[in-house]
PDB file of C-alpha atoms in Angstrom:
ATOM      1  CA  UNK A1494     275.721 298.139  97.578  1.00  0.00           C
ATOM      2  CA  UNK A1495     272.890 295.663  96.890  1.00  0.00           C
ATOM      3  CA  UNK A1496     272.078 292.315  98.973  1.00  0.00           C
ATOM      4  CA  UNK A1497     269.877 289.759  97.780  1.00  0.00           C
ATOM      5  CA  UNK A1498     267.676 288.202 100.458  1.00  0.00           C
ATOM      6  CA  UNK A1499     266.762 285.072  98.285  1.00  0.00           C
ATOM      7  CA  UNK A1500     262.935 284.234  98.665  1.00  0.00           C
ATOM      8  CA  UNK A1501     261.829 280.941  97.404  1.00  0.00           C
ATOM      9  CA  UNK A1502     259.143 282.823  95.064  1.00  0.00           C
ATOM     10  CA  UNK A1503     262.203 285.400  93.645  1.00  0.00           C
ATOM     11  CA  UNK A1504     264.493 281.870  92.359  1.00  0.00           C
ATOM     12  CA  UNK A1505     261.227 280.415  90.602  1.00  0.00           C
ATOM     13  CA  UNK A1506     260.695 283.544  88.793  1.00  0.00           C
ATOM     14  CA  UNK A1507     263.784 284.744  88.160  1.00  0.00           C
ATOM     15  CA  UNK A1508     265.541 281.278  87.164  1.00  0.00           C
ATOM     16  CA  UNK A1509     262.147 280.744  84.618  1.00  0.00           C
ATOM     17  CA  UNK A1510     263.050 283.949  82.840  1.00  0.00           C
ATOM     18  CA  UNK A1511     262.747 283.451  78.738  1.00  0.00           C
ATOM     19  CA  UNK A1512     263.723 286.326  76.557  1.00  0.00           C
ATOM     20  CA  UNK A1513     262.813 286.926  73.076  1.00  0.00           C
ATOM     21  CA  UNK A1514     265.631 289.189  71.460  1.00  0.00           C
ATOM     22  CA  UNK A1515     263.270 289.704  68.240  1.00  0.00           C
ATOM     23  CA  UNK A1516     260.974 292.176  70.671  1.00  0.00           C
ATOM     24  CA  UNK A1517     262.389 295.537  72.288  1.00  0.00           C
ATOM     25  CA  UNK A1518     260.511 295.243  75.272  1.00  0.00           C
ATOM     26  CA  UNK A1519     262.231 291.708  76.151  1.00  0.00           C
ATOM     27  CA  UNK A1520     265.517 292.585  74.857  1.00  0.00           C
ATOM     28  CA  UNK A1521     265.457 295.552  77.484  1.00  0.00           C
ATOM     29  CA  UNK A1522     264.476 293.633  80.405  1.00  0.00           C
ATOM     30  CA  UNK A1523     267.318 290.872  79.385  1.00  0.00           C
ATOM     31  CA  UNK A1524     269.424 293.910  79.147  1.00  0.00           C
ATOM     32  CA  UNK A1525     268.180 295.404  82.565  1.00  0.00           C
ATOM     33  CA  UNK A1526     268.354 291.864  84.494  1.00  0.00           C
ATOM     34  CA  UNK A1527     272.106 291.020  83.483  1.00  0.00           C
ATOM     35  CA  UNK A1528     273.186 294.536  84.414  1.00  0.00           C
ATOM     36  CA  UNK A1529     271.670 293.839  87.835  1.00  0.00           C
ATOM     37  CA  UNK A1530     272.816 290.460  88.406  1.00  0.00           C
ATOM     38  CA  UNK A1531     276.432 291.611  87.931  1.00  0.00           C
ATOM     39  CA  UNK A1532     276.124 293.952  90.178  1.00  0.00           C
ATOM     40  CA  UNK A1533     274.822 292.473  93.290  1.00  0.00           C
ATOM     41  CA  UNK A1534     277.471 291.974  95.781  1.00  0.00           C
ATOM     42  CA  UNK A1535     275.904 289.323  97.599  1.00  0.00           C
ATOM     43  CA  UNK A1536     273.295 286.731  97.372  1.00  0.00           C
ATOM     44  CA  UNK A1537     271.536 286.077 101.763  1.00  0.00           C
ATOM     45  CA  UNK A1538     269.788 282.894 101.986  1.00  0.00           C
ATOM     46  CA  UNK A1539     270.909 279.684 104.431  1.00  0.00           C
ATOM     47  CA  UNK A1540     269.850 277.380 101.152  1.00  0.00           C
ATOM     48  CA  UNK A1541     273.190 277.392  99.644  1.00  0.00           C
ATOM     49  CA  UNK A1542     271.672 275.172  97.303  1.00  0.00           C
ATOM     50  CA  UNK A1543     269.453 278.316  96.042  1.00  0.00           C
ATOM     51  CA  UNK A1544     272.583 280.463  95.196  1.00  0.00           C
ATOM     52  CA  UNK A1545     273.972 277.592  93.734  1.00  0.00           C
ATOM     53  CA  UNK A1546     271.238 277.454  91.026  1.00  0.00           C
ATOM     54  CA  UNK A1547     271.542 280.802  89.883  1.00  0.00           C
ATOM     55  CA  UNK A1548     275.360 281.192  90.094  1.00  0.00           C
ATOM     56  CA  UNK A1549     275.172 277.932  87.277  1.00  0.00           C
ATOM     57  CA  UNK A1550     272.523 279.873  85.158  1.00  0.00           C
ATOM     58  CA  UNK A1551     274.498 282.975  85.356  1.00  0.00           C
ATOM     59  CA  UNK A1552     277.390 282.853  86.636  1.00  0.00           C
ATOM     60  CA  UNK A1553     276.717 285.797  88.986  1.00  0.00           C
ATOM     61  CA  UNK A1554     279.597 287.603  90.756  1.00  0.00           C
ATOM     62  CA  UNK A1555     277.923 288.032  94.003  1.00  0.00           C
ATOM     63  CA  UNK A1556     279.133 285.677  96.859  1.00  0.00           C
ATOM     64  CA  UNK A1557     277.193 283.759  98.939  1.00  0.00           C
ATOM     65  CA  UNK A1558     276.125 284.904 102.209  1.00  0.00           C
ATOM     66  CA  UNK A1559     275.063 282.131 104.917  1.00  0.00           C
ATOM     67  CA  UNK A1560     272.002 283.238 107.362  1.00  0.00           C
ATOM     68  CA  UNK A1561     268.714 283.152 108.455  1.00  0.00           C
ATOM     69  CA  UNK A1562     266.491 285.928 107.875  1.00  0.00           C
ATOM     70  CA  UNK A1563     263.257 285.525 110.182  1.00  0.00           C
ATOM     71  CA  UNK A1564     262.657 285.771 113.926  1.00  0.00           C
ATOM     72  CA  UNK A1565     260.207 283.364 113.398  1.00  0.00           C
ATOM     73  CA  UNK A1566     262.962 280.784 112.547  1.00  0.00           C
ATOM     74  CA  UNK A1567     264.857 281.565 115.727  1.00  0.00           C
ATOM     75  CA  UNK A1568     264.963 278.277 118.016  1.00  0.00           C
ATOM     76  CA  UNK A1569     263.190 278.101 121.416  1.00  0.00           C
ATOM     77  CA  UNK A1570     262.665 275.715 123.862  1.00  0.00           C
ATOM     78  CA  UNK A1571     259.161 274.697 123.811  1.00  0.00           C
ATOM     79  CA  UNK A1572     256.868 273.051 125.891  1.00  0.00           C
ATOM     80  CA  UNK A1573     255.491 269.866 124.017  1.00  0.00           C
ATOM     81  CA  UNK A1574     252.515 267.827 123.705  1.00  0.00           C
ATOM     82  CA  UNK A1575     253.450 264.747 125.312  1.00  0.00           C
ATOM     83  CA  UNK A1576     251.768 261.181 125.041  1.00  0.00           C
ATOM     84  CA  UNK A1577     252.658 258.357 127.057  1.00  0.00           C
ATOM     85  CA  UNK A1578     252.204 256.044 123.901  1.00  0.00           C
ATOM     86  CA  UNK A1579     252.764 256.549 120.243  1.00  0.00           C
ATOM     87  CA  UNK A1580     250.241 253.927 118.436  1.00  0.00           C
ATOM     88  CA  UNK A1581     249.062 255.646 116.041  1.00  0.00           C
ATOM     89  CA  UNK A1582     249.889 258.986 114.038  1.00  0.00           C
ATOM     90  CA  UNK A1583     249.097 262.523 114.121  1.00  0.00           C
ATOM     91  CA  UNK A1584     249.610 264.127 110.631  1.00  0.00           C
ATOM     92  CA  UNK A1585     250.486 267.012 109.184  1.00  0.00           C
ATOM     93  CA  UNK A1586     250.206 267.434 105.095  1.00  0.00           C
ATOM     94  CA  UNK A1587     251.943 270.906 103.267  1.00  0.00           C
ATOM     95  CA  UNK A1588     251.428 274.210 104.858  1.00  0.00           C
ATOM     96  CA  UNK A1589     248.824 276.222 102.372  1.00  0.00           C
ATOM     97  CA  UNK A1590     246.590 275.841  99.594  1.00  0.00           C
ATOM     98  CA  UNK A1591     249.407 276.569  97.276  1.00  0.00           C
ATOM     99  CA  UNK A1592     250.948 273.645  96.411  1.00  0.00           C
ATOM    100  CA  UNK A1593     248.347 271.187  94.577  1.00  0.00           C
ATOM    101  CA  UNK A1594     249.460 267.676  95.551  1.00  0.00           C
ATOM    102  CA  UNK A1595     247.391 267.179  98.359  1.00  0.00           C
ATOM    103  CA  UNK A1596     245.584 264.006  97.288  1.00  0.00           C
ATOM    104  CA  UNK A1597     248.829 262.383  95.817  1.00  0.00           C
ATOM    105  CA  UNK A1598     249.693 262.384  99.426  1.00  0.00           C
ATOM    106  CA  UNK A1599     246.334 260.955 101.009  1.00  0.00           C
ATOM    107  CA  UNK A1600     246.350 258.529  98.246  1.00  0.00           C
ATOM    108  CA  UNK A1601     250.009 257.478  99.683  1.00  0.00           C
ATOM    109  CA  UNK A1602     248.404 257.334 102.564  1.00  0.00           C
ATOM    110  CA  UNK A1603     245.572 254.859 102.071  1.00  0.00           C
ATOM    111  CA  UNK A1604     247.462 251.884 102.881  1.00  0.00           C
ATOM    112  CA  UNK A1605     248.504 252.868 106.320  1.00  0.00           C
ATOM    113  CA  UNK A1606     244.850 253.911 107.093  1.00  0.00           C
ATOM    114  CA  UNK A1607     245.174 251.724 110.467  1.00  0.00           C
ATOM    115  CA  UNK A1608     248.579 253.644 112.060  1.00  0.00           C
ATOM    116  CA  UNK A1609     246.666 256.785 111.255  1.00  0.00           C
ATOM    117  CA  UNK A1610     245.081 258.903 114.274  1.00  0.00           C
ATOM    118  CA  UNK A1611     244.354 262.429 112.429  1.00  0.00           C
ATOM    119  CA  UNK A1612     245.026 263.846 109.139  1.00  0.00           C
ATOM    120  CA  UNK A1613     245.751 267.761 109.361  1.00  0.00           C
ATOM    121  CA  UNK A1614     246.266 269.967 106.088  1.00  0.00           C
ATOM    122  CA  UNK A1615     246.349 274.078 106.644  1.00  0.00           C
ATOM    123  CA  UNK A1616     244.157 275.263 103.731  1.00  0.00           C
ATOM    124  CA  UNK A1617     244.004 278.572 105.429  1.00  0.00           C
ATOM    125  CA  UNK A1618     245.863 280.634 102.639  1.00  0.00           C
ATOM    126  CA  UNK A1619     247.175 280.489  98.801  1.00  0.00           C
ATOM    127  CA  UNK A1620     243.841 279.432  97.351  1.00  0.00           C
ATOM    128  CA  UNK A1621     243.207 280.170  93.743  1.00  0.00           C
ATOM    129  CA  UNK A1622     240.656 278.214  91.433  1.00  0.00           C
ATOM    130  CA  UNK A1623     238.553 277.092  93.800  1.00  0.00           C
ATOM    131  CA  UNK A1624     241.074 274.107  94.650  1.00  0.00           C
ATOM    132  CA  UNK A1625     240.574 274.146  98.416  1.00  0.00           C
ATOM    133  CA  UNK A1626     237.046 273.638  97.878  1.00  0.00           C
ATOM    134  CA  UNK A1627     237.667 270.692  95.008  1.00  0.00           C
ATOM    135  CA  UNK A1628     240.185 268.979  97.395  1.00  0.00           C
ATOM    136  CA  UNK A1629     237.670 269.074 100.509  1.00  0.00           C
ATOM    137  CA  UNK A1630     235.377 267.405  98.189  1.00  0.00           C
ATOM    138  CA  UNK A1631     237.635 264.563  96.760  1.00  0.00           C
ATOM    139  CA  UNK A1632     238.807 263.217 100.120  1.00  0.00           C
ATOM    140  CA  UNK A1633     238.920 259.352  99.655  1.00  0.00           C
ATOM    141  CA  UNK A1634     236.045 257.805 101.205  1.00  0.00           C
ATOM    142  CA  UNK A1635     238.241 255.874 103.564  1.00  0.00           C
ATOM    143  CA  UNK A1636     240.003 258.756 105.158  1.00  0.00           C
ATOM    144  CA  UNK A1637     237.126 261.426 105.370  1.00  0.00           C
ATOM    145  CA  UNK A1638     236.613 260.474 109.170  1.00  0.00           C
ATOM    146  CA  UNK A1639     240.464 261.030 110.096  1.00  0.00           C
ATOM    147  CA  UNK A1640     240.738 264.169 107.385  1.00  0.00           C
ATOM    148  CA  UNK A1641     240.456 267.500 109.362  1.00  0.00           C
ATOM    149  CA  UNK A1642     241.252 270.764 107.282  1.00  0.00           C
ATOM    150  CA  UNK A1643     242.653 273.822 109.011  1.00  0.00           C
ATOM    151  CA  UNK A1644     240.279 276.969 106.781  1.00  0.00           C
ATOM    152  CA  UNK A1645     241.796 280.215 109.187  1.00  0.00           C
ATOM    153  CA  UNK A1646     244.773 281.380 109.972  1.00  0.00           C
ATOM    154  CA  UNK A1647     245.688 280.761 113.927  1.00  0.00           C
ATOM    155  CA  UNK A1648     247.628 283.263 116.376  1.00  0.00           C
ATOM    156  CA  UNK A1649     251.181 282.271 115.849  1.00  0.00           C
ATOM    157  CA  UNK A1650     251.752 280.417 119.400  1.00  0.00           C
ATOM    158  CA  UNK A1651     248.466 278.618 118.988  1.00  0.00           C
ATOM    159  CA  UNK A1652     249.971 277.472 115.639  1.00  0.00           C
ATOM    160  CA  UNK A1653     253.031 276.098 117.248  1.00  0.00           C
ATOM    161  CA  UNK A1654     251.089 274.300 120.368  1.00  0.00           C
ATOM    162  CA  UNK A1655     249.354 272.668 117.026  1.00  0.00           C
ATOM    163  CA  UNK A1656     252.561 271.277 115.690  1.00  0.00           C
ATOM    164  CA  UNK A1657     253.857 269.962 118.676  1.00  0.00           C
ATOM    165  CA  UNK A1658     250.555 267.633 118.868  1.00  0.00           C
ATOM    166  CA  UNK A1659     252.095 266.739 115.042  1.00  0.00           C
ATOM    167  CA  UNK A1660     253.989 262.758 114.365  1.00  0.00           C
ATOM    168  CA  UNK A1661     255.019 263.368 111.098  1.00  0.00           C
ATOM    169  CA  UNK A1662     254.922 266.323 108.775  1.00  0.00           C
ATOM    170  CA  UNK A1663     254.775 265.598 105.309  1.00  0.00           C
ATOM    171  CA  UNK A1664     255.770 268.698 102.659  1.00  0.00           C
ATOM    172  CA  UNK A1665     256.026 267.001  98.948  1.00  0.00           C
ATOM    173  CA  UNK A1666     257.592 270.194  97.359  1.00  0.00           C
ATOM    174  CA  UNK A1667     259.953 270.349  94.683  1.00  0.00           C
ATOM    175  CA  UNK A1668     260.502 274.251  95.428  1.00  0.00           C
ATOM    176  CA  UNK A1669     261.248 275.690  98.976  1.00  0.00           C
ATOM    177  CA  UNK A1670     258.492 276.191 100.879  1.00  0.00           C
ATOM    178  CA  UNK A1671     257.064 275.579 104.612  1.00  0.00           C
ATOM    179  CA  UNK A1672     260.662 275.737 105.601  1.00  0.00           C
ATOM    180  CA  UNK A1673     259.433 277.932 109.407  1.00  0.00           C
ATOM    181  CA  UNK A1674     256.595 274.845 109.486  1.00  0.00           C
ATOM    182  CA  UNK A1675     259.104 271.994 108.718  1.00  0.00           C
ATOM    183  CA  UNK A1676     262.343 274.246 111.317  1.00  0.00           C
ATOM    184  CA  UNK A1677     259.654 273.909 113.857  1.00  0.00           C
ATOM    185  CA  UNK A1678     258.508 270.329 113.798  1.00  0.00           C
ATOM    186  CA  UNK A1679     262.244 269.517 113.140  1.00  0.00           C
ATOM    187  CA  UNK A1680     263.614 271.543 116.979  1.00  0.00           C
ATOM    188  CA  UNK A1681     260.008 269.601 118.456  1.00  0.00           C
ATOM    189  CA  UNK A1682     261.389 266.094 117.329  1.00  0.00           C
ATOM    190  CA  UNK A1683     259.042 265.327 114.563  1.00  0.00           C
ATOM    191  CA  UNK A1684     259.878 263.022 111.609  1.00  0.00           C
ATOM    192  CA  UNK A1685     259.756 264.549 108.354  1.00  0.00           C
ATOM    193  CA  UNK A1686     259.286 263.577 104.779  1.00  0.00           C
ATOM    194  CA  UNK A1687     260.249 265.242 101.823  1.00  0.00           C
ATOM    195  CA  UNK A1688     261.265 265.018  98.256  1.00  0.00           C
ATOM    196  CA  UNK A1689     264.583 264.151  97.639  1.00  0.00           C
ATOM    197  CA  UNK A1690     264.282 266.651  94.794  1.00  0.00           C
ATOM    198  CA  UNK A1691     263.692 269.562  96.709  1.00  0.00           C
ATOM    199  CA  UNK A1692     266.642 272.248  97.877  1.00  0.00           C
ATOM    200  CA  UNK A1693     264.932 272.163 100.904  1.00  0.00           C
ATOM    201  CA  UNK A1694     265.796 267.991 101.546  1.00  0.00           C
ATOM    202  CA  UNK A1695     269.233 268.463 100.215  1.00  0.00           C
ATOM    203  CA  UNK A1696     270.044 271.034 103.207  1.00  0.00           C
ATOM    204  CA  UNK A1697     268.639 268.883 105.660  1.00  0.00           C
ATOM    205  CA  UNK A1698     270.544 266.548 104.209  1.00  0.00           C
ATOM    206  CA  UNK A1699     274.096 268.224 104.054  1.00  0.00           C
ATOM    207  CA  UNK A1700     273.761 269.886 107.584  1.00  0.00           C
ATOM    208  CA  UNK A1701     273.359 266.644 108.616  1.00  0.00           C
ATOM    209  CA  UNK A1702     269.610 266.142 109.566  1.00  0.00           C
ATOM    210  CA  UNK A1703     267.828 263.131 109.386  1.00  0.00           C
ATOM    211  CA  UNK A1704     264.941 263.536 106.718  1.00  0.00           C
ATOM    212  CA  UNK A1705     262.347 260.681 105.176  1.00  0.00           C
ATOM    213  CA  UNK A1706     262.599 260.345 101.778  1.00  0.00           C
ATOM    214  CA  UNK A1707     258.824 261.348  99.994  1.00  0.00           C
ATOM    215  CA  UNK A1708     260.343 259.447  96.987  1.00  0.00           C
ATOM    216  CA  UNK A1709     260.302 255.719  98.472  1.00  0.00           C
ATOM    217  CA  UNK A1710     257.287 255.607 100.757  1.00  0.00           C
ATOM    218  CA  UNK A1711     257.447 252.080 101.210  1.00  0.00           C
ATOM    219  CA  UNK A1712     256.461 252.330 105.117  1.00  0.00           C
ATOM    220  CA  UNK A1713     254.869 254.835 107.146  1.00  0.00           C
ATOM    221  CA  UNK A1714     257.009 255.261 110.857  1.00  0.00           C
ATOM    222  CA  UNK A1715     258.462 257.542 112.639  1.00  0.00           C
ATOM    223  CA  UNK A1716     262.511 257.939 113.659  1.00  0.00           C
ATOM    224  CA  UNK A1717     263.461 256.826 116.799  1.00  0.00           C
ATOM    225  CA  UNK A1718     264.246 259.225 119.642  1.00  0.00           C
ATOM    226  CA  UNK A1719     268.029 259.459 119.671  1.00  0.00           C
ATOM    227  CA  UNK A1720     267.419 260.383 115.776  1.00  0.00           C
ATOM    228  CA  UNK A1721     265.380 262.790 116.173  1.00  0.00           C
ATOM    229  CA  UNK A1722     266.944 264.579 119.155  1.00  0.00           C
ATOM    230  CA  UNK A1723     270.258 265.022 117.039  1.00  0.00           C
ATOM    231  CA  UNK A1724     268.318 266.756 114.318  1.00  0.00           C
ATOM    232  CA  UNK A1725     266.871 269.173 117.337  1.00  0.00           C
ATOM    233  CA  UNK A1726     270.352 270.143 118.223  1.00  0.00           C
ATOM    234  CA  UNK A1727     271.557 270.865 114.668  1.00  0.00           C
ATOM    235  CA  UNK A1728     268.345 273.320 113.987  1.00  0.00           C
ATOM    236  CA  UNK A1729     269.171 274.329 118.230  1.00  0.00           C
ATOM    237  CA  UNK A1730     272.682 275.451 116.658  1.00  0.00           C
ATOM    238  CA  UNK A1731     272.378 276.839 113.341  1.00  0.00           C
ATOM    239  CA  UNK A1732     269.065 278.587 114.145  1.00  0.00           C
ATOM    240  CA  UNK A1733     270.449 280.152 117.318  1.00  0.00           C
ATOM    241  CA  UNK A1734     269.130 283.960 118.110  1.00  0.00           C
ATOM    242  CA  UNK A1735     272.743 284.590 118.366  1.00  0.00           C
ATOM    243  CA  UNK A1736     273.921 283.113 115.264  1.00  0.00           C
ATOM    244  CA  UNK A1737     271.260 285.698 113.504  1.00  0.00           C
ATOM    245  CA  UNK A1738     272.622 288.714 114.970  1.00  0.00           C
ATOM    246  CA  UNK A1739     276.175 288.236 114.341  1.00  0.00           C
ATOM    247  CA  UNK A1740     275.133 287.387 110.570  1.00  0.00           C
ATOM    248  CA  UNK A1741     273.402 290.339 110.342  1.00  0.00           C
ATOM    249  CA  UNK A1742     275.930 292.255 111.789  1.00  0.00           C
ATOM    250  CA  UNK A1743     278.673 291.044 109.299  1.00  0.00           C
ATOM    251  CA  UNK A1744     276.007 292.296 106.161  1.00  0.00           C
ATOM    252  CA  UNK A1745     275.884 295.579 107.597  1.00  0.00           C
ATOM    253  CA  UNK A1746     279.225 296.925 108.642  1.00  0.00           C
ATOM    254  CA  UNK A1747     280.275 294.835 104.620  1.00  0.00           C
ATOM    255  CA  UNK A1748     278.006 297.319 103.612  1.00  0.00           C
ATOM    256  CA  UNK A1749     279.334 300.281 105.680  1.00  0.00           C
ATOM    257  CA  UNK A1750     282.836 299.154 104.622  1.00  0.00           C
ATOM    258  CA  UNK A1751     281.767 299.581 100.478  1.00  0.00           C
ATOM    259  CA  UNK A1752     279.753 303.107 101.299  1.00  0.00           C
ATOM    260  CA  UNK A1753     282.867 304.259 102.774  1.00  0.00           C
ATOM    261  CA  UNK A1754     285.047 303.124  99.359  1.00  0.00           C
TER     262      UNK A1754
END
């Protein structure tokens, strides 16, 4: 009678799970966690590459179940920042404070200093150790003046009138994360770039949506517009308001269905 709505968070933690059988407190949390697993009857996430990691660690029984989860993911029809000429780029690095690859990225960046218009990098949550304040202070000289740091959070339509001002969003995660940030700047025809690594760039990549590859970033540029309106209609499809309901609806009456067995 259990669903598991996969969060990125829950498949770090409970994939990185070590057990020392010598100690009675471990052996009865192994103990506890297997006789869980086994009995989940499904696994909810639209990263089938997520329930693919922990059906090869443990060969769970639980099937997978394709759908989105959020409202926030839902598509809509926007109204975007236009400008008449693209010359040089508006930015957008990560999502948080949580992920600590920040200057990696600027230091990527250096070379293509001159197609650069703004820098952006939302620092508004996820900070531990002080790093948002070491990062603001190691901001290569030569990109301090383009560099601007978002410190609160904004109202959630004033977020999105942000991203559509965005080029190119760039989210250098090997876990899943940012995916409402990088749904949004995908269905507002924004170029992305991401590690080939990730689960997140292997969707993209097997629904069929154009993603730059963090990996080789031998040139900075954006895709062209016939691109970049095909990924729009993939994320326009699959994230449909529609498509969420009758998902949902299929969860529910599967679990009606097994209360009534």
């Amino acid at each position: 009678k259990i669903y598991w709505r996969i969060w990125g968070t829950d498949n770090r933690v409970f994939l990185g799970k070590e057990y020392n059988y010598f100690l009675l407190k471990s052996y009865i949390n192994a103990f506890c966690d297997q006789f869980c697993r086994k009995r989940i009857g499904g696994y909810i996430t639209h990263l089938k590459e997520e329930y693919d990691l922990i059906y090869e660690k443990y060969n769970v029984k639980g099937k997978y179940i394709d759908t989105f989860m959020y409202p926030g993911d839902i598509y809509k029809e926007r109204i975007l920042f236009s400008k008449e000429k693209v010359d040089k780029y508006y930015i957008q690095i990560g999502n948080s404070a949580q992920e600590r690859n920040h200057l990696e990225v600027l230091k990527k960046l250096l070379p293509y200093k001159e197609k650069i218009e703004s820098i952006y990098c939302p620092l508004s949550y996820g900070d531990s150790d002080n790093y948002r304040e070491k990062l603001l202070n190691s901001i290569p000289n030569l990109l301090q003046d383009k560099f601007y740091p978002i410190l609160k959070m904004l109202p959630f339509e004033e977020y999105m009138e942000f991203l559509s001002k965005i080029d190119i969003g760039i989210f250098p995660f090997k876990r899943q994360q940012a995916f409402g940030n990088i749904l949004a700047l995908i269905s507002m025809k924004k170029t992305i770039y991401l590690d080939e690594n990730s689960l997140t760039y292997k969707y993209f990549k097997r629904i069929g949506v154009e993603i730059k590859s963090y990996n080789i970033f031998d040139e900075l540029e954006v895709f062209d517009d016939k691109i970049l309106e095909r990924n729009k209609n993939i994320i326009k499809k699959m994230f449909a308001e529609e498509k969420l309901l009758e998902d949902l609806e299929q969860i529910f009456s599967q679990k009606r269905l097994m209360q009534k067995v």
